[in-house]
Amino acid sequence: MVRERTFIAVKPDGVQRGLTGEIIKRFEAKGFKLVGMKFMQATEDHLKKHYADLADKPFYAGLCKYMSSGPLVAMCWEGTGVVKTARTMMGETRPADSKPGTIRGDFCIEVGRNIIHGSDSVESANKEVALWFKPEELFSWTQSNETWIYE
Ligand code: DAT
Ligand code: MG
């Protein structure tokens, strides 16, 4: 597996509920490297682009509205297998299907308020990172503990 990047967001409900630190803590403790992060309120237009693949779903308009209703934390995390592993750490789309120990399994109840976003493939991760971050907002840096995380 390659040292890839993924787009993770603490959604507005996660921010409102004070779960930002808890979510960041899990990715940090796992050993992944934070390479970009901003606290921002996204426009509905921006979210329509982000969720373009879901444009034909009945919940699309409500989803874009809720996601733009308050500030969120947009992040880019890097590491070997981070796209897939982050999805595992998040749990399933529906919190009710998410196992305890996962973020959605531990902290939320309804699919429409599931507190975190994570890219679902390397291809969409690349697209999403480019949609949410300018190149100068992403940082390549050496983690001091890297040789203790990777062989
Ligand atoms: P995920 O966020 O796990 O990648 P997705 O890409 O299929 O899931 O959908 C994006 C978001 O849309 C999801 O996090 C919550 C919302 N959503 C999905 N299915 C829904 C449904 N049946 N009703 C309401 N909201 C839904
Ligand atoms: Mg998705």
Coordinates of C-alpha atoms and ligand atoms in Angstrom, one line a residue:
M1 CA 0.0 0.0 0.0
V2 CA 1.2 3.5 -0.8
R3 CA 1.5 6.6 1.5
E4 CA -1.7 8.2 0.3
R5 CA -3.9 11.2 1.4
T6 CA -7.6 11.4 2.3
F7 CA -10.1 14.1 2.9
I8 CA -11.8 14.0 6.4
A9 CA -14.3 16.5 7.7
V10 CA -15.9 16.9 11.1
K11 CA -19.4 17.9 10.0
P12 CA -21.3 20.8 11.5
D13 CA -23.1 18.5 14.0
G14 CA -19.7 17.1 15.1
V15 CA -18.4 20.6 15.7
Q16 CA -21.6 21.7 17.5
R17 CA -21.4 18.6 19.7
G18 CA -17.8 19.2 20.7
L19 CA -16.5 16.1 19.1
T20 CA -13.7 17.7 17.0
G21 CA -10.9 16.9 19.4
E22 CA -12.1 13.3 19.9
I23 CA -12.1 12.7 16.2
I24 CA -8.7 14.3 15.6
K25 CA -7.3 12.4 18.5
R26 CA -8.2 9.0 16.9
F27 CA -6.4 9.7 13.7
E28 CA -3.4 11.2 15.4
A29 CA -3.1 8.3 17.9
K30 CA -3.4 5.8 15.0
G31 CA -0.2 7.3 13.6
F32 CA -1.6 9.1 10.6
K33 CA -0.1 12.5 9.7
L34 CA -2.2 15.7 9.5
V35 CA -1.1 17.6 6.3
G36 CA -3.9 20.2 6.1
M37 CA -6.7 21.5 8.4
K38 CA -9.1 24.5 8.4
F39 CA -12.1 25.6 10.3
M40 CA -14.6 27.0 7.8
Q41 CA -18.2 27.3 6.8
A42 CA -18.7 25.8 3.3
T43 CA -21.2 27.3 0.9
E44 CA -24.1 25.2 -0.4
D45 CA -22.6 25.5 -3.9
H46 CA -19.3 24.0 -2.7
L47 CA -21.2 21.1 -1.1
K48 CA -23.2 20.5 -4.2
K49 CA -19.9 19.9 -6.0
H50 CA -18.5 17.8 -3.1
Y51 CA -21.6 15.6 -3.2
A52 CA -22.2 15.7 -7.0
D53 CA -22.4 11.9 -7.1
L54 CA -25.5 12.0 -4.9
A55 CA -27.3 14.7 -6.9
D56 CA -30.2 12.3 -7.8
K57 CA -30.8 11.2 -4.2
P58 CA -33.9 12.5 -2.4
F59 CA -31.7 13.6 0.6
Y60 CA -29.2 15.6 -1.6
A61 CA -30.7 19.1 -1.0
G62 CA -31.1 18.5 2.7
L63 CA -27.6 17.1 3.0
C64 CA -26.0 20.1 1.3
K65 CA -28.1 22.5 3.4
Y66 CA -27.1 20.8 6.7
M67 CA -23.4 20.6 5.7
S68 CA -23.4 24.3 5.0
S69 CA -25.5 25.3 8.1
G70 CA -22.5 25.9 10.3
P71 CA -18.7 25.6 10.5
L72 CA -17.0 22.3 9.9
V73 CA -13.4 21.1 10.2
A74 CA -11.8 20.2 6.9
M75 CA -8.7 18.0 7.1
C76 CA -6.3 16.1 5.0
W77 CA -4.6 13.1 6.6
E78 CA -1.7 11.1 5.1
G79 CA -0.5 7.5 5.7
T80 CA -0.2 4.1 4.3
G81 CA -3.7 2.9 3.5
V82 CA -5.3 5.9 5.1
V83 CA -8.3 6.1 2.7
K84 CA -9.5 2.6 3.6
T85 CA -8.4 2.6 7.2
A86 CA -10.2 5.9 7.9
R87 CA -13.4 4.5 6.5
T88 CA -13.0 1.5 8.9
M89 CA -12.4 3.9 11.8
M90 CA -15.5 5.9 10.8
G91 CA -17.9 3.0 10.7
E92 CA -20.8 2.6 8.2
T93 CA -22.8 5.4 6.6
R94 CA -25.7 4.5 8.9
P95 CA -24.7 4.8 12.6
A96 CA -27.0 2.0 13.5
D97 CA -24.9 -0.4 11.3
S98 CA -21.7 0.9 12.8
K99 CA -19.9 -1.2 15.4
P100 CA -19.0 0.3 18.8
G101 CA -15.4 1.4 18.7
T102 CA -16.0 3.2 15.4
I103 CA -16.6 7.0 15.3
R104 CA -20.1 6.7 14.0
G105 CA -20.8 3.7 16.2
D106 CA -19.7 5.5 19.3
F107 CA -21.0 9.1 18.8
C108 CA -24.1 9.3 16.6
I109 CA -27.5 7.8 15.9
E110 CA -29.0 9.0 12.6
V111 CA -27.7 8.8 9.0
G112 CA -28.5 12.5 8.4
R113 CA -26.4 13.6 11.4
N114 CA -23.4 11.2 11.2
I115 CA -20.8 13.7 12.3
I116 CA -17.9 12.8 10.0
H117 CA -17.0 12.6 6.3
G118 CA -14.2 10.5 4.8
S119 CA -13.4 9.9 1.2
D120 CA -14.5 6.4 0.0
S121 CA -11.7 5.6 -2.5
V122 CA -8.2 6.9 -3.5
E123 CA -9.7 8.4 -6.6
S124 CA -12.4 10.4 -4.8
A125 CA -9.8 11.3 -2.1
N126 CA -7.6 13.0 -4.7
K127 CA -10.6 14.8 -6.1
E128 CA -11.9 15.9 -2.7
V129 CA -8.5 17.0 -1.4
A130 CA -8.2 19.2 -4.5
L131 CA -11.7 20.6 -4.1
W132 CA -11.2 21.6 -0.4
F133 CA -7.6 22.6 -0.3
K134 CA -5.3 24.9 -2.3
P135 CA -1.9 23.3 -2.8
E136 CA -0.3 25.9 -0.4
E137 CA -2.7 24.8 2.4
L138 CA -1.2 21.3 2.4
F139 CA 2.1 20.6 4.2
S140 CA 4.8 18.0 3.6
W141 CA 6.6 17.5 6.8
T142 CA 8.5 14.8 8.7
Q143 CA 6.8 13.3 11.7
S144 CA 9.5 12.9 14.4
N145 CA 8.0 9.4 15.4
E146 CA 7.7 8.1 11.8
T147 CA 10.4 5.5 12.1
W148 CA 8.5 4.1 15.1
I149 CA 5.2 3.9 13.2
Y150 CA 6.6 2.5 9.9
E151 CA 9.2 -0.3 9.6
Ligands
DAT1 P1 -20.7 8.2 3.5 O1 -20.7 9.6 4.2 O2 -20.6 7.1 4.5 O3 -19.6 8.2 2.4 P2 -22.6 8.5 1.3 O4 -21.4 9.0 0.5 O5 -23.4 7.4 0.7 O6 -22.1 8.0 2.7 O7 -23.6 9.6 1.7 C1 -23.1 10.9 2.0 C2 -23.9 11.4 3.2 O8 -25.3 11.6 2.8 C3 -23.9 10.5 4.4 O9 -22.8 10.6 5.2 C4 -25.2 10.9 5.1 C5 -26.1 11.3 3.9 N1 -27.0 10.2 3.6 C6 -26.6 9.0 3.0 N2 -27.7 8.2 2.9 C7 -28.7 8.9 3.4 C8 -30.1 8.6 3.6 N3 -30.6 7.4 3.2 N4 -30.9 9.5 4.2 C9 -30.4 10.7 4.6 N5 -29.1 11.0 4.5 C10 -28.3 10.1 3.9
MG2 MG -19.4 9.2 0.6

